[in-house]
CSV table of C-alpha atoms in Angstrom, one decimal:
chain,number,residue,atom,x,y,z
A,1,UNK,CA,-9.7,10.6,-13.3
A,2,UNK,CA,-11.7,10.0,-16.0
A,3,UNK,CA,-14.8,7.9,-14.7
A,4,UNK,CA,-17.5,9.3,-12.4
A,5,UNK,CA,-17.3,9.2,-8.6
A,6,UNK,CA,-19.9,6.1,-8.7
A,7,UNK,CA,-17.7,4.0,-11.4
A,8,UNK,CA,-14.5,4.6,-10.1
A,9,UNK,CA,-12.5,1.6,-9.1
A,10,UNK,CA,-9.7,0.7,-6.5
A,11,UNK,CA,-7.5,-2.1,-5.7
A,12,UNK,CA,-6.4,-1.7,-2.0
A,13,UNK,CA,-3.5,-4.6,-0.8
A,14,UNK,CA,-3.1,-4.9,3.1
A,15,UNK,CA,-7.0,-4.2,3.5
A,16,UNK,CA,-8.1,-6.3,6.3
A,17,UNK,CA,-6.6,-4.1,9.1
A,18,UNK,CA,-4.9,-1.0,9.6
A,19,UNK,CA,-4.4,1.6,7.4
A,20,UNK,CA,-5.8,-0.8,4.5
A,21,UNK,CA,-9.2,-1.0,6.0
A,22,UNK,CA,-9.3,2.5,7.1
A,23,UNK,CA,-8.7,3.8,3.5
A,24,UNK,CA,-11.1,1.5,2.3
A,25,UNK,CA,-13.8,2.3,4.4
A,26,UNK,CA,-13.1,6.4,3.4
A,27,UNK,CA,-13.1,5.3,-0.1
A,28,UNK,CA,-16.5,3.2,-0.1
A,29,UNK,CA,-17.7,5.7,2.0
A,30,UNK,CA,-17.6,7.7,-0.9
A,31,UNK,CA,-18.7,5.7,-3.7
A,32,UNK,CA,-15.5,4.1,-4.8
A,33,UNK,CA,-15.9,0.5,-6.2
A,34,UNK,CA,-13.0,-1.6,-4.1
A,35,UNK,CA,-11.3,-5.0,-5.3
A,36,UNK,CA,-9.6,-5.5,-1.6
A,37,UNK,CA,-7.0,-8.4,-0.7
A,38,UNK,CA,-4.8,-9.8,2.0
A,39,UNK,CA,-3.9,-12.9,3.3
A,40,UNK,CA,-6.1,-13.2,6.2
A,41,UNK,CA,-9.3,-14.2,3.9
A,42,UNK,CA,-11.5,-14.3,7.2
A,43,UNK,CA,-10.5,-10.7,8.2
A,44,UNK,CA,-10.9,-9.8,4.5
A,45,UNK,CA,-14.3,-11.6,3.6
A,46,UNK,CA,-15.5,-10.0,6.8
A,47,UNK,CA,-14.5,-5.9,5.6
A,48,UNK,CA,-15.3,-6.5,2.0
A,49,UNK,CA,-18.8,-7.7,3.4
A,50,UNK,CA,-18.9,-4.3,5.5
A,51,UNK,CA,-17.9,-2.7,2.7
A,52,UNK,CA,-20.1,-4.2,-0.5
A,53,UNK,CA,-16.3,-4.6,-1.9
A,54,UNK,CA,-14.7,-7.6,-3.6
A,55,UNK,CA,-12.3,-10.2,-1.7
A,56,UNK,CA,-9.7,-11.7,-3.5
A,57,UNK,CA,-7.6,-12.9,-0.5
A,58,UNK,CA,-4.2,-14.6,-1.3
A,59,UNK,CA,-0.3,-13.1,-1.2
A,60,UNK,CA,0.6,-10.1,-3.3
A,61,UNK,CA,4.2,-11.8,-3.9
A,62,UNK,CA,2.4,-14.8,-5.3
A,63,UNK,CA,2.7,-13.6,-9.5
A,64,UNK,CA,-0.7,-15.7,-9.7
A,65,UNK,CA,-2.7,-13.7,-7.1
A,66,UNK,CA,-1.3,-10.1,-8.7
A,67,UNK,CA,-3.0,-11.7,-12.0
A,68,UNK,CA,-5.9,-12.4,-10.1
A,69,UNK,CA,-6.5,-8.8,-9.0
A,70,UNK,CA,-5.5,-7.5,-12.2
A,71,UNK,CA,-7.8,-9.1,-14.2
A,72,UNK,CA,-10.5,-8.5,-11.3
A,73,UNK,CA,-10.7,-4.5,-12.4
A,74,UNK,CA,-10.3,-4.3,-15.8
A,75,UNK,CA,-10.9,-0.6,-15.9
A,76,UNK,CA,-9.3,0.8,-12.7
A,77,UNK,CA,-8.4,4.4,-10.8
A,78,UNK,CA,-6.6,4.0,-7.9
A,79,UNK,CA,-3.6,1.1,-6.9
A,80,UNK,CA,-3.0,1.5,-3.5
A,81,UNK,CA,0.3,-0.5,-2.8
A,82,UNK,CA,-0.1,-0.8,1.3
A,83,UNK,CA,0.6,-4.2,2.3
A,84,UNK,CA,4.0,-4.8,3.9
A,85,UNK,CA,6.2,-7.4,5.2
A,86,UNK,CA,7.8,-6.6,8.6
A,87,UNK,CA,9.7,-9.5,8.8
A,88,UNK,CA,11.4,-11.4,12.1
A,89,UNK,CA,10.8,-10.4,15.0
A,90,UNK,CA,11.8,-8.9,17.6
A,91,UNK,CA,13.8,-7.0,14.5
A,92,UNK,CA,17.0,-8.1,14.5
A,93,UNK,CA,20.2,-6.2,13.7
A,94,UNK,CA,21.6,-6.2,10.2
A,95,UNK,CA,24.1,-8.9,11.4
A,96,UNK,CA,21.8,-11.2,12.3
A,97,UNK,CA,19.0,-10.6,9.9
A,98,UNK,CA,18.7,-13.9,8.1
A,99,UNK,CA,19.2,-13.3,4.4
A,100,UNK,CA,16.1,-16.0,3.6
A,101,UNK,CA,13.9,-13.6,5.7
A,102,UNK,CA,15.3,-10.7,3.4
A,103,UNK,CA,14.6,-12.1,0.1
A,104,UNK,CA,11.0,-12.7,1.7
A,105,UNK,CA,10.8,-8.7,3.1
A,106,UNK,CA,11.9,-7.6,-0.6
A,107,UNK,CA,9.2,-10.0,-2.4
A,108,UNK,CA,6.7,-8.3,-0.4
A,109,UNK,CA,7.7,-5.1,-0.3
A,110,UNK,CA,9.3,-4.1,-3.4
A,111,UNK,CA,8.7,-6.7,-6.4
A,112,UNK,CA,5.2,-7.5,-5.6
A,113,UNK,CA,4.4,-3.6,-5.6
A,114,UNK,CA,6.3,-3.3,-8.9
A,115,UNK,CA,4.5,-6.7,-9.9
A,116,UNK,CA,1.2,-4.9,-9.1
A,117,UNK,CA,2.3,-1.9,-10.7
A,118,UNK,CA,3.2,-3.3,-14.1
A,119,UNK,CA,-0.3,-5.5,-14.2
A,120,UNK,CA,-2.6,-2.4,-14.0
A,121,UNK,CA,-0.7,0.3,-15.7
A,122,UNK,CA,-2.9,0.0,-18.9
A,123,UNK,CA,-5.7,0.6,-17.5
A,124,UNK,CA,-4.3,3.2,-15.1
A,125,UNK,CA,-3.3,5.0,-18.2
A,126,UNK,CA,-6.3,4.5,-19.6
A,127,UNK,CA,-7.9,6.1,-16.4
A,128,UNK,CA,-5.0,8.5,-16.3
A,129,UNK,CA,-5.1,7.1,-12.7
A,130,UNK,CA,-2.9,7.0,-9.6
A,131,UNK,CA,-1.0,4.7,-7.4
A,132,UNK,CA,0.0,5.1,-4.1
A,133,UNK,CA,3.0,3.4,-2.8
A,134,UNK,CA,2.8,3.2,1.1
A,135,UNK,CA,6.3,4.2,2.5
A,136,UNK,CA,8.2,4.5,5.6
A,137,UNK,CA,10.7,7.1,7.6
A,138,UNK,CA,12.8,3.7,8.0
A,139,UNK,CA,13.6,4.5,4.0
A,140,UNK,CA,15.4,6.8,5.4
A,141,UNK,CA,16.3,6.7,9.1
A,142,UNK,CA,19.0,4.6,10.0
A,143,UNK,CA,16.5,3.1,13.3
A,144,UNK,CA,18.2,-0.2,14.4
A,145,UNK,CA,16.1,-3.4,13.8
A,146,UNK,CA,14.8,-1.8,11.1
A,147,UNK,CA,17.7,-1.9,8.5
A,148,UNK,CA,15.4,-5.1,5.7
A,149,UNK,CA,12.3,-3.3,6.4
A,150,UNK,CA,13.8,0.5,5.9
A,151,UNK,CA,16.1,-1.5,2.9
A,152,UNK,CA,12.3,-2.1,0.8
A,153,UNK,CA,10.9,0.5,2.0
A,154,UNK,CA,14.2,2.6,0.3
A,155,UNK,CA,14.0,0.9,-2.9
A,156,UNK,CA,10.1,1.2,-3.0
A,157,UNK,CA,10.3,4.6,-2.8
A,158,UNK,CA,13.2,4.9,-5.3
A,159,UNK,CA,10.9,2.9,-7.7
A,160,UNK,CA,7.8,5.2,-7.6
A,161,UNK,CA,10.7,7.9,-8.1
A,162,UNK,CA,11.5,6.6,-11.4
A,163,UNK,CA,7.9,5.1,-12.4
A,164,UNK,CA,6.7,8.7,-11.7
A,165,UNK,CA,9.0,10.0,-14.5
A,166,UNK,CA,8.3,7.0,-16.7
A,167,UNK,CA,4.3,7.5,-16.9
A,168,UNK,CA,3.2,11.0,-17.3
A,169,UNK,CA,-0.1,10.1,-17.2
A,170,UNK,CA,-0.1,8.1,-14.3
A,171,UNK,CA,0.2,9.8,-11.0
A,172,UNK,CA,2.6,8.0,-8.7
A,173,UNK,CA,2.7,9.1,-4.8
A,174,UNK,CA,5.2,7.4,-2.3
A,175,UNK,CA,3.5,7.9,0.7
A,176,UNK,CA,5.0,7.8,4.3
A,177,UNK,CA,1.9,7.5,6.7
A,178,UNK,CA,4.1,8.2,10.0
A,179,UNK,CA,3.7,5.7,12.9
A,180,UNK,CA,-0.2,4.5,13.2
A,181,UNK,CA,-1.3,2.2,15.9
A,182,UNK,CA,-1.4,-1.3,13.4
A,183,UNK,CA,-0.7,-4.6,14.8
A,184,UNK,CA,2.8,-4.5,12.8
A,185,UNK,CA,3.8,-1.7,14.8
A,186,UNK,CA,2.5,-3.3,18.2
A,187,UNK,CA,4.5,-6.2,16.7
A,188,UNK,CA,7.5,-4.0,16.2
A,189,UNK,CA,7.7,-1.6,19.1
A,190,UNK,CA,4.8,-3.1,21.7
A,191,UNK,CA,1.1,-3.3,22.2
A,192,UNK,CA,2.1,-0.4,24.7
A,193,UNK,CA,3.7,2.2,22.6
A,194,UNK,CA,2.3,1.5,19.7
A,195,UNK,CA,-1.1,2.5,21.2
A,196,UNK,CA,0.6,6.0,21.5
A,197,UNK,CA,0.4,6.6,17.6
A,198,UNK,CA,-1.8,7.7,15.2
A,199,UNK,CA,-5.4,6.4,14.4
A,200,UNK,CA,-4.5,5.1,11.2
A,201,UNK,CA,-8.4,6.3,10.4
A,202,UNK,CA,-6.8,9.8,10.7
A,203,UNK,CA,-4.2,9.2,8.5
A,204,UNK,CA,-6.6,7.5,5.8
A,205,UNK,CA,-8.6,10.6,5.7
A,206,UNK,CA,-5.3,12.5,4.4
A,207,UNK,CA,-4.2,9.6,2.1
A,208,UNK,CA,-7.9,9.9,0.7
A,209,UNK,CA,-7.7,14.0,0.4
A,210,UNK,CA,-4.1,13.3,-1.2
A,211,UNK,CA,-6.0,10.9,-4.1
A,212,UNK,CA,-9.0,13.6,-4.8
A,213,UNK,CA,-6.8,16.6,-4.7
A,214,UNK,CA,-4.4,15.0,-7.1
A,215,UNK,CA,-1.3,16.6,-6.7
A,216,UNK,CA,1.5,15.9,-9.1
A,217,UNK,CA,3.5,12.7,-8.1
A,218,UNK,CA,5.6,13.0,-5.5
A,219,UNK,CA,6.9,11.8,-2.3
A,220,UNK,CA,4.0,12.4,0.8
A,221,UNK,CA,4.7,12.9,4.4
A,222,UNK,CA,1.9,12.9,7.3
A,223,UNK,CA,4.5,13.0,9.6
């Protein structure tokens, strides 16, 4: 990355809990500037206070709101594609997985990624910066309940695949995390097991190794 540690900038979605936060509070603590957003603007006002950061809050399927954050770091580093859609539950089986709630898993999960993606990748090349896709073993397990969310997570991995050999001098990381204790997995699995997984500020401190060591793009496991 081009700019200096004190002027480099990072929009983070998801960012109000979880894995979100986590990262952005490893960033910031390192000097990162941080354009944050969710749609929790409470939760969000309340970490981008913490964090000296900028709150945009609002829905990253909304094509308004990815304008919003796009035009909020004109010169930018780091896209950090983490929030994500979970959808019904409990999860149900493919056959009864409304096809309403699908369209709204893939707007979350795949286009507005893609949206973001496409809204910052001149000044990412101008940066010759990174994104980070946040992934998911359900892109490829076949775990029931989880056939929407594993569907997105599948095609947002197969697009950082193909952005990554589209922009050469952009890096592009599809990152599956492995199961942290987040309120979507207590949603998913229990308050109980999920309390079992990983501290997601464990796995931030990887994801923010990953982005200073700079590997080449890729797909990323912490599992």
């Amino acid at each position: 990355m081009t700019h200096t540690t004190s002027t480099r900038t990072a929009i983070i979605t998801g960012a109000s809990r979880g894995l979100g936060l986590a990262l952005a509070r490893s960033l910031a603590g390192a000097g990162w500037r941080l354009v944050l957003t969710a749609r929790g603007a409470a939760d969000l006002e309340r970490a981008a206070a913490e964090l000296d950061a900028v709150a945009i809050p609002g829905d990253v399927s909304d094509p308004a709101h990815v304008e919003r954050l796009a035009s909020a770091a004109p010169e930018l580093d780091l896209l950090v594609n983490n929030a994500s859609d979970l959808g019904p539950t409990p999860l149900p089986r493919l056959a009864d997985l409304p096809l309403d709630a699908f369209a709204a898993l893939l707007a979350t999960n795949v286009t507005a990624p893609l949206a973001l993606a496409q809204a910052t990748l001149p000044a990412l090349r101008a940066a010759r910066g990174a994104i980070v896709n946040v992934t998911s073993d359900a892109a490829t397990g076949a775990y029931e309940g989880w056939g929407g969310y594993g569907a997105g997570k599948a095609a947002l991995e197969q697009l950082s695949n193909v952005l990554a050999a589209e922009e050469p001098d952009v890096r592009v990381w599809w990152v599956d995390p492995g199961e942290m204790n987040t309120r979507m997995l207590a949603d998913a699995v229990g308050a109980e097991e999920a309390a079992g997984a990983a501290d997601p500020a464990k796995v931030a401190a990887a994801l923010h190794d990953l982005v200073s060591s700079r590997p080449a793009s890729g797909r990323v496991t912490f599992q």
